[in-house]
């Protein structure tokens, strides 16, 4: 992919244009990190780029961006530009094309993102990005207050980059961030969410959360968030050990003692997808079901010989209520945060040892998997349709899931007939 990027540079140069690698790829190369994508800045105008290459996609012509396709790799080629008038503390929709690389680098957010490489591999670094990286510093290009006032999203990018790259935010940059945090109210919640998602999925979410908390910036979002109440005592300390982002978000919200409804409300405000919200909501609800179940058990004698069986039942019935995936999420969280189960003594160690097995042992965990459906039940019973069907199906699901009834159509129907008779449905 890198070879292709240099081929694009060379071709532009041969036609008399200037062209450089810029932005994230230059930064990541200096850090010897894997490069995700190669972005190119050029003096050529978008139409000229479109003319020059065989396969192109007019990705964002009004921003000067053309995607060049070379051997299945995509390169974003963007005309040198500046962002003249910032509107409402956001980056403008319109840009102005210019002839100078230096000015193009000047409009960028951080010194480490404002470096360029020419086709011979020479670094162009007018703002001391490399030196900042060597000193472990994240610094705005030029005046930090101006940078954050121009585009308030940069404050969240600052926190994300600081956490992801393990950099200290340089003092003047940090002071400007804290001073201007209230400008975040101009940024759409969707963009806030996208930055937060990257922080939470990133290398050091605790560091990102720590910076969010100490800057107070989460209190300044366009719409209020419960998440803004996070404090140093409720940090999800083991979050980096979780692999799935659903588990990370669930763990974060549970660390704050938010209930399932509060979690759902925050995720809605943050414009998470319906599916993401549902998954995290169910996992949180499963956690509270588990906690309630454990509290009930504590009333009984401490050395309860049937404890393990009771827990197994709680996990299995819980999985039928909120889904197996939700319980697997809870299992993963408890595995990295065993302190949460400390007060539950033996129960805690049983669950950590056996929880996954219990879930894996579920032969069925949703009505869809049952070898009988509402239609078949109706066909076998001389009854008009009604709520009894759901009741019977749920009973059948529970019996099969717990291994007390094979998942075979004939046996299921026989059980259904008995159940209806006994319960006068
Ligand atoms: P990553 O893709 O890993 O987040 P990146 O540096 O490539 O890192 P992008 O958002 O892809 O980030 O942006 C590419 C480059 O564009 C950045 O390196 C930076 O120079 C510039 N840039 C992006 N967003 C902004 C912004 N809000 N303000 C100023 N410059 C920006
Ligand atoms: Mg990028």
Coordinates of C-alpha atoms and ligand atoms in Angstrom, one line a residue:
X1 CA 0.0 0.0 0.0
X2 CA 2.9 2.4 0.8
X3 CA 4.4 1.7 -2.6
X4 CA 1.2 2.7 -4.2
X5 CA 1.1 5.9 -2.2
X6 CA 4.6 6.8 -3.5
X7 CA 3.5 6.0 -7.0
X8 CA 0.6 8.5 -6.7
X9 CA 3.1 11.1 -5.4
X10 CA 5.4 10.5 -8.3
X11 CA 2.7 10.7 -10.9
X12 CA 1.5 14.0 -9.6
X13 CA 5.1 15.3 -9.4
X14 CA 5.8 14.3 -13.0
X15 CA 2.9 16.5 -14.1
X16 CA 4.4 19.4 -12.3
X17 CA 2.2 19.3 -9.2
X18 CA 3.4 19.2 -5.6
X19 CA 2.3 16.2 -3.7
X20 CA 3.1 14.8 -0.2
X21 CA 1.9 12.2 2.3
X22 CA 0.2 14.0 5.1
X23 CA -1.7 13.5 8.4
X24 CA -2.1 10.3 10.3
X25 CA 0.1 8.2 8.0
X26 CA 3.1 10.4 8.5
X27 CA 2.6 10.5 12.3
X28 CA 2.2 6.7 12.5
X29 CA 5.3 6.1 10.3
X30 CA 7.4 8.3 12.7
X31 CA 6.0 6.2 15.6
X32 CA 6.7 2.9 13.8
X33 CA 3.0 2.1 14.2
X34 CA 1.0 0.3 11.6
X35 CA -0.5 2.8 9.1
X36 CA -4.2 2.5 8.4
X37 CA -4.5 4.7 5.3
X38 CA -2.3 7.0 3.3
X39 CA -3.6 10.5 2.7
X40 CA -2.0 12.7 0.1
X41 CA -2.1 16.5 -0.2
X42 CA -1.4 18.1 -3.6
X43 CA -1.3 21.4 -5.4
X44 CA -3.4 19.8 -8.2
X45 CA -7.0 20.7 -8.3
X46 CA -9.6 17.9 -7.9
X47 CA -10.5 18.0 -11.7
X48 CA -6.8 17.6 -12.5
X49 CA -6.5 14.6 -10.2
X50 CA -9.6 13.1 -11.7
X51 CA -8.1 13.5 -15.2
X52 CA -4.7 12.1 -14.3
X53 CA -5.6 8.8 -12.8
X54 CA -7.5 5.9 -14.4
X55 CA -9.6 4.9 -11.5
X56 CA -10.9 7.6 -9.3
X57 CA -13.9 8.2 -7.0
X58 CA -15.1 11.8 -6.5
X59 CA -15.3 11.3 -2.7
X60 CA -15.7 14.9 -1.6
X61 CA -15.2 17.3 -4.4
X62 CA -16.3 20.4 -2.5
X63 CA -13.6 19.6 0.1
X64 CA -11.1 18.9 -2.6
X65 CA -10.9 15.2 -2.0
X66 CA -10.6 12.6 -4.8
X67 CA -10.0 8.9 -4.0
X68 CA -7.5 7.3 -6.3
X69 CA -7.7 3.5 -6.7
X70 CA -4.5 1.7 -7.4
X71 CA -4.4 -2.1 -7.3
X72 CA -7.4 -2.3 -5.0
X73 CA -5.9 0.2 -2.6
X74 CA -7.6 3.5 -2.0
X75 CA -5.7 6.8 -1.6
X76 CA -7.4 10.0 -0.6
X77 CA -5.9 12.8 -2.6
X78 CA -6.8 16.3 -1.3
X79 CA -6.0 19.6 -2.8
X80 CA -4.1 22.0 -0.5
X81 CA -6.7 24.0 1.2
X82 CA -7.5 26.2 4.1
X83 CA -10.7 26.5 6.0
X84 CA -11.4 30.2 5.8
X85 CA -14.5 31.0 7.8
X86 CA -15.3 28.6 10.6
X87 CA -19.0 28.7 11.4
X88 CA -20.6 28.0 14.8
X89 CA -17.4 26.5 16.2
X90 CA -17.4 23.8 13.6
X91 CA -15.3 23.1 10.5
X92 CA -16.9 24.8 7.5
X93 CA -18.7 23.0 4.6
X94 CA -16.8 25.1 2.1
X95 CA -13.1 25.3 1.8
X96 CA -10.6 27.5 -0.2
X97 CA -8.0 25.9 -2.4
X98 CA -4.5 27.2 -2.0
X99 CA -1.0 26.6 -3.4
X100 CA 1.1 26.2 -0.3
X101 CA 1.7 23.0 1.7
X102 CA 2.8 25.1 4.7
X103 CA -0.6 26.8 4.9
X104 CA -2.4 23.4 4.4
X105 CA -0.4 22.0 7.4
X106 CA -1.2 25.1 9.4
X107 CA -5.0 24.4 9.4
X108 CA -4.5 21.0 11.0
X109 CA -5.2 20.3 14.6
X110 CA -2.1 19.0 16.3
X111 CA 1.6 19.3 15.5
X112 CA 2.0 15.5 15.1
X113 CA -0.8 15.6 12.5
X114 CA 0.7 18.5 10.7
X115 CA 3.8 16.8 9.2
X116 CA 4.3 15.8 5.6
X117 CA 6.6 13.4 3.7
X118 CA 7.8 14.0 0.1
X119 CA 8.3 11.3 -2.5
X120 CA 11.9 10.8 -1.3
X121 CA 10.9 10.2 2.3
X122 CA 12.0 13.7 3.5
X123 CA 10.0 14.9 6.5
X124 CA 8.5 18.3 6.3
X125 CA 7.7 19.4 9.9
X126 CA 7.2 23.1 10.3
X127 CA 5.5 23.0 13.7
X128 CA 7.9 20.6 15.5
X129 CA 5.6 17.6 15.5
X130 CA 8.4 15.1 15.6
X131 CA 10.1 16.8 18.6
X132 CA 6.7 16.9 20.4
X133 CA 6.3 13.2 19.7
X134 CA 9.8 12.5 21.0
X135 CA 8.9 14.4 24.2
X136 CA 5.6 12.5 24.5
X137 CA 3.6 15.7 24.0
X138 CA 0.4 16.5 22.2
X139 CA 0.2 20.1 21.2
X140 CA -2.1 22.2 19.0
X141 CA -0.7 23.9 15.9
X142 CA -0.3 27.5 16.8
X143 CA -2.6 29.1 19.3
X144 CA -4.6 26.4 21.1
X145 CA -7.5 28.6 22.0
X146 CA -8.0 29.6 18.4
X147 CA -7.8 26.0 17.3
X148 CA -10.5 24.9 19.7
X149 CA -12.7 27.9 19.0
X150 CA -12.5 27.2 15.3
X151 CA -13.6 23.6 15.7
X152 CA -14.7 22.4 19.1
X153 CA -14.6 18.7 18.1
X154 CA -10.8 19.1 18.3
X155 CA -11.0 19.0 22.1
X156 CA -12.4 15.5 22.0
X157 CA -9.8 14.5 19.3
X158 CA -7.2 15.9 21.7
X159 CA -8.3 13.6 24.5
X160 CA -8.6 10.6 22.2
X161 CA -5.2 11.1 20.7
X162 CA -3.6 11.6 24.1
X163 CA -5.0 8.3 25.4
X164 CA -4.5 6.4 22.2
X165 CA -0.8 7.4 21.8
X166 CA 0.0 7.7 25.5
X167 CA 0.9 11.4 25.1
X168 CA 0.7 14.2 27.7
X169 CA -1.4 17.1 26.6
X170 CA 1.0 20.1 26.5
X171 CA 0.1 22.7 29.2
X172 CA -1.2 25.5 27.0
X173 CA -3.2 23.1 24.9
X174 CA -4.7 21.6 28.1
X175 CA -5.5 24.9 29.6
X176 CA -7.2 26.0 26.4
X177 CA -9.2 22.8 26.3
X178 CA -10.5 23.3 29.9
X179 CA -11.2 26.9 29.2
X180 CA -13.2 26.3 26.0
X181 CA -14.9 23.1 27.0
X182 CA -18.3 24.8 26.9
X183 CA -18.0 25.1 23.2
X184 CA -18.7 21.4 22.9
X185 CA -22.4 22.3 23.0
X186 CA -22.0 23.3 19.3
X187 CA -21.1 19.8 18.3
X188 CA -23.7 17.3 17.2
X189 CA -24.2 14.4 19.6
X190 CA -23.5 12.0 16.8
X191 CA -19.9 13.3 16.4
X192 CA -19.4 13.3 20.2
X193 CA -20.5 9.7 20.2
X194 CA -18.1 8.7 17.4
X195 CA -15.2 10.2 19.3
X196 CA -16.3 8.6 22.6
X197 CA -16.7 5.2 20.8
X198 CA -13.1 5.4 19.6
X199 CA -11.9 6.4 23.1
X200 CA -13.7 3.5 24.7
X201 CA -12.7 1.0 22.0
X202 CA -9.1 2.3 22.1
X203 CA -5.9 1.4 23.8
X204 CA -6.4 3.3 27.1
X205 CA -10.0 4.1 27.8
X206 CA -9.3 4.8 31.5
X207 CA -6.8 7.6 30.5
X208 CA -9.4 9.0 28.1
X209 CA -12.1 8.9 30.7
X210 CA -9.8 10.5 33.3
X211 CA -9.1 13.4 30.9
X212 CA -12.8 13.7 30.2
X213 CA -13.5 13.9 33.9
X214 CA -10.8 16.3 34.8
X215 CA -11.6 18.7 32.0
X216 CA -15.3 18.6 32.9
X217 CA -16.0 18.6 29.1
X218 CA -18.8 15.9 29.3
X219 CA -20.9 18.4 31.2
X220 CA -21.0 20.6 28.2
X221 CA -22.5 18.4 25.6
X222 CA -25.5 19.8 23.5
X223 CA -27.8 17.4 25.4
X224 CA -27.1 16.4 29.0
X225 CA -25.6 13.0 29.7
X226 CA -25.6 10.9 32.9
X227 CA -22.1 9.9 31.8
X228 CA -21.0 13.4 32.8
X229 CA -21.4 12.4 36.4
X230 CA -18.5 10.0 36.1
X231 CA -15.9 10.6 38.9
X232 CA -12.5 9.2 39.7
X233 CA -14.0 6.8 42.3
X234 CA -16.1 5.1 39.7
X235 CA -13.6 4.5 36.9
X236 CA -13.9 1.1 35.1
X237 CA -10.4 0.2 35.9
X238 CA -10.2 -3.0 34.0
X239 CA -12.0 -1.9 30.9
X240 CA -8.9 -2.3 28.6
X241 CA -9.0 -6.0 29.3
X242 CA -12.4 -6.4 27.7
X243 CA -12.4 -7.3 24.0
X244 CA -15.9 -6.4 22.9
X245 CA -17.1 -2.8 22.8
X246 CA -20.5 -3.7 24.1
X247 CA -18.9 -5.2 27.1
X248 CA -16.8 -2.0 27.6
X249 CA -19.8 0.3 27.4
X250 CA -21.8 -2.0 29.7
X251 CA -19.0 -2.1 32.2
X252 CA -18.5 1.7 32.1
X253 CA -22.2 2.4 32.8
X254 CA -22.4 -0.3 35.5
X255 CA -19.3 1.1 37.2
X256 CA -21.3 4.3 37.6
X257 CA -24.2 2.4 39.1
X258 CA -26.6 3.6 36.4
X259 CA -29.6 1.4 36.0
X260 CA -30.7 -0.1 32.6
X261 CA -33.2 2.7 31.9
X262 CA -30.6 5.4 32.6
X263 CA -28.1 3.6 30.4
X264 CA -30.7 3.4 27.6
X265 CA -31.5 7.1 27.9
X266 CA -27.8 8.1 27.6
X267 CA -27.2 5.9 24.7
X268 CA -30.2 7.3 22.9
X269 CA -29.0 10.8 23.5
X270 CA -25.6 9.8 22.1
X271 CA -27.4 8.4 19.0
X272 CA -26.1 4.9 19.3
X273 CA -27.9 2.4 17.0
X274 CA -31.0 0.7 18.2
X275 CA -29.1 -2.6 18.1
X276 CA -26.2 -1.3 20.2
X277 CA -28.6 0.1 22.7
X278 CA -30.5 -3.1 23.0
X279 CA -27.4 -5.2 23.5
X280 CA -26.0 -3.0 26.3
X281 CA -29.5 -2.5 27.9
X282 CA -30.0 -6.3 28.0
X283 CA -26.5 -6.9 29.5
X284 CA -27.1 -4.3 32.2
X285 CA -30.6 -5.7 33.0
X286 CA -29.0 -9.2 33.2
X287 CA -26.4 -7.8 35.7
X288 CA -29.2 -6.3 37.9
X289 CA -31.1 -9.6 37.7
X290 CA -28.0 -11.4 38.8
X291 CA -27.4 -9.1 41.7
X292 CA -31.0 -9.3 42.9
X293 CA -30.8 -13.1 42.7
X294 CA -27.6 -13.2 44.7
X295 CA -29.1 -10.9 47.4
X296 CA -32.1 -13.3 47.7
X297 CA -29.8 -16.2 48.2
X298 CA -27.8 -14.4 50.9
X299 CA -30.8 -14.7 53.2
X300 CA -30.4 -18.4 53.3
X301 CA -27.8 -20.2 55.3
X302 CA -24.2 -19.4 54.2
X303 CA -23.2 -23.0 53.6
X304 CA -26.0 -23.8 51.3
X305 CA -25.2 -27.2 49.6
X306 CA -27.6 -26.4 46.8
X307 CA -25.9 -23.1 46.1
X308 CA -24.3 -24.1 42.8
X309 CA -27.5 -25.6 41.4
X310 CA -29.4 -22.4 42.4
X311 CA -26.9 -20.3 40.6
X312 CA -27.0 -22.4 37.5
X313 CA -30.7 -22.0 37.4
X314 CA -30.4 -18.3 37.9
X315 CA -27.9 -18.0 35.0
X316 CA -30.0 -20.2 32.7
X317 CA -33.3 -18.6 33.4
X318 CA -31.6 -15.2 33.1
X319 CA -30.2 -16.1 29.7
X320 CA -33.8 -17.0 28.6
X321 CA -35.0 -13.6 29.9
X322 CA -32.2 -11.3 28.5
X323 CA -30.4 -13.6 26.0
X324 CA -27.3 -15.7 26.2
X325 CA -25.2 -12.9 24.7
X326 CA -26.1 -10.5 27.5
X327 CA -25.0 -13.1 30.1
X328 CA -21.8 -13.8 28.3
X329 CA -21.1 -10.1 28.4
X330 CA -21.7 -10.1 32.2
X331 CA -19.5 -13.1 32.5
X332 CA -16.7 -11.3 30.7
X333 CA -17.1 -8.2 32.9
X334 CA -17.1 -10.2 36.1
X335 CA -14.0 -12.1 34.9
X336 CA -12.0 -8.8 34.7
X337 CA -13.7 -7.2 37.7
X338 CA -14.0 -10.0 40.3
X339 CA -14.2 -7.4 43.1
X340 CA -17.9 -6.9 42.3
X341 CA -18.5 -10.5 43.4
X342 CA -16.3 -10.3 46.5
X343 CA -19.2 -9.7 48.9
X344 CA -20.9 -12.8 47.5
X345 CA -18.3 -15.2 48.7
X346 CA -18.6 -18.7 47.4
X347 CA -21.2 -17.7 44.9
X348 CA -18.7 -15.4 43.1
X349 CA -16.2 -18.1 42.6
X350 CA -18.8 -20.6 41.4
X351 CA -20.0 -18.2 38.8
X352 CA -16.5 -17.3 37.6
X353 CA -15.6 -21.0 37.4
X354 CA -18.9 -22.3 35.9
X355 CA -20.8 -19.4 34.4
X356 CA -19.6 -19.9 30.9
X357 CA -20.3 -23.6 31.0
X358 CA -23.8 -23.1 32.2
X359 CA -24.5 -20.8 29.3
X360 CA -22.8 -23.1 26.8
X361 CA -25.0 -26.0 28.1
X362 CA -28.1 -24.2 27.0
X363 CA -29.4 -26.3 24.1
X364 CA -31.9 -23.6 23.2
X365 CA -32.1 -20.0 24.3
X366 CA -34.8 -18.5 22.2
X367 CA -38.2 -19.4 20.9
X368 CA -36.9 -19.4 17.4
X369 CA -34.9 -22.5 18.1
X370 CA -37.8 -24.5 19.5
X371 CA -39.0 -27.3 17.3
X372 CA -42.5 -26.1 17.6
X373 CA -44.2 -22.8 16.9
X374 CA -47.5 -21.1 17.6
X375 CA -49.1 -22.3 14.4
X376 CA -48.4 -26.0 15.2
X377 CA -49.7 -25.6 18.8
X378 CA -52.9 -24.1 17.4
X379 CA -53.2 -27.0 14.9
X380 CA -53.0 -29.6 17.7
X381 CA -55.3 -27.9 20.2
X382 CA -58.9 -27.2 19.9
X383 CA -58.6 -23.6 21.1
X384 CA -58.9 -20.1 19.6
X385 CA -55.6 -18.2 19.5
X386 CA -54.8 -16.0 22.5
X387 CA -52.2 -15.1 25.1
X388 CA -52.0 -18.8 26.2
X389 CA -49.8 -19.6 23.2
X390 CA -47.0 -17.3 24.4
X391 CA -47.3 -18.8 27.9
X392 CA -47.1 -22.3 26.6
X393 CA -44.2 -21.6 24.3
X394 CA -42.2 -19.9 27.2
X395 CA -42.9 -22.9 29.4
X396 CA -41.6 -25.3 26.6
X397 CA -38.5 -23.1 26.1
X398 CA -37.7 -23.1 29.8
X399 CA -38.1 -26.9 30.0
X400 CA -36.0 -27.6 27.0
X401 CA -33.3 -25.1 28.0
X402 CA -33.0 -26.6 31.4
X403 CA -32.6 -30.0 29.8
X404 CA -35.8 -31.4 31.3
X405 CA -37.5 -31.9 27.9
X406 CA -35.9 -32.9 24.5
X407 CA -36.4 -30.4 21.7
X408 CA -38.5 -32.7 19.5
X409 CA -41.7 -31.7 18.0
X410 CA -43.8 -34.6 19.2
X411 CA -42.6 -34.4 22.8
X412 CA -43.0 -30.7 22.9
X413 CA -46.6 -30.9 21.7
X414 CA -47.4 -33.6 24.2
X415 CA -46.0 -31.4 27.0
X416 CA -48.0 -28.5 25.7
X417 CA -51.2 -30.5 25.9
X418 CA -50.4 -31.5 29.5
X419 CA -49.5 -27.9 30.5
X420 CA -52.7 -26.4 29.1
X421 CA -54.8 -29.0 30.9
X422 CA -53.0 -28.5 34.3
X423 CA -53.1 -24.8 34.2
X424 CA -56.6 -24.5 32.8
X425 CA -55.4 -22.2 30.0
Ligands
LIG1 P1 -7.1 8.5 12.7 O1 -7.6 8.2 11.3 O2 -6.2 7.5 13.3 O3 -8.1 9.1 13.6 P2 -5.9 10.8 11.5 O4 -4.8 11.7 11.9 O5 -5.7 10.1 10.1 O6 -6.0 9.7 12.6 P3 -8.3 11.8 10.4 O7 -9.6 12.2 11.1 O8 -8.4 10.7 9.4 O9 -7.2 11.6 11.5 O10 -7.8 13.1 9.7 C1 -6.7 13.2 8.8 C2 -5.9 14.5 9.1 O11 -6.7 15.6 8.8 C3 -5.4 14.6 10.5 O12 -4.2 14.0 10.7 C4 -5.3 16.1 10.6 O13 -4.1 16.6 10.0 C5 -6.5 16.6 9.8 N1 -7.7 16.8 10.6 C6 -8.7 15.9 10.8 N2 -9.7 16.4 11.5 C7 -9.3 17.6 11.9 C8 -9.9 18.7 12.6 N3 -11.1 18.5 13.2 N4 -9.2 19.9 12.7 C9 -8.0 20.0 12.1 N5 -7.4 19.1 11.4 C10 -8.0 17.9 11.2
LIG2 MG1 -7.2 8.8 9.1

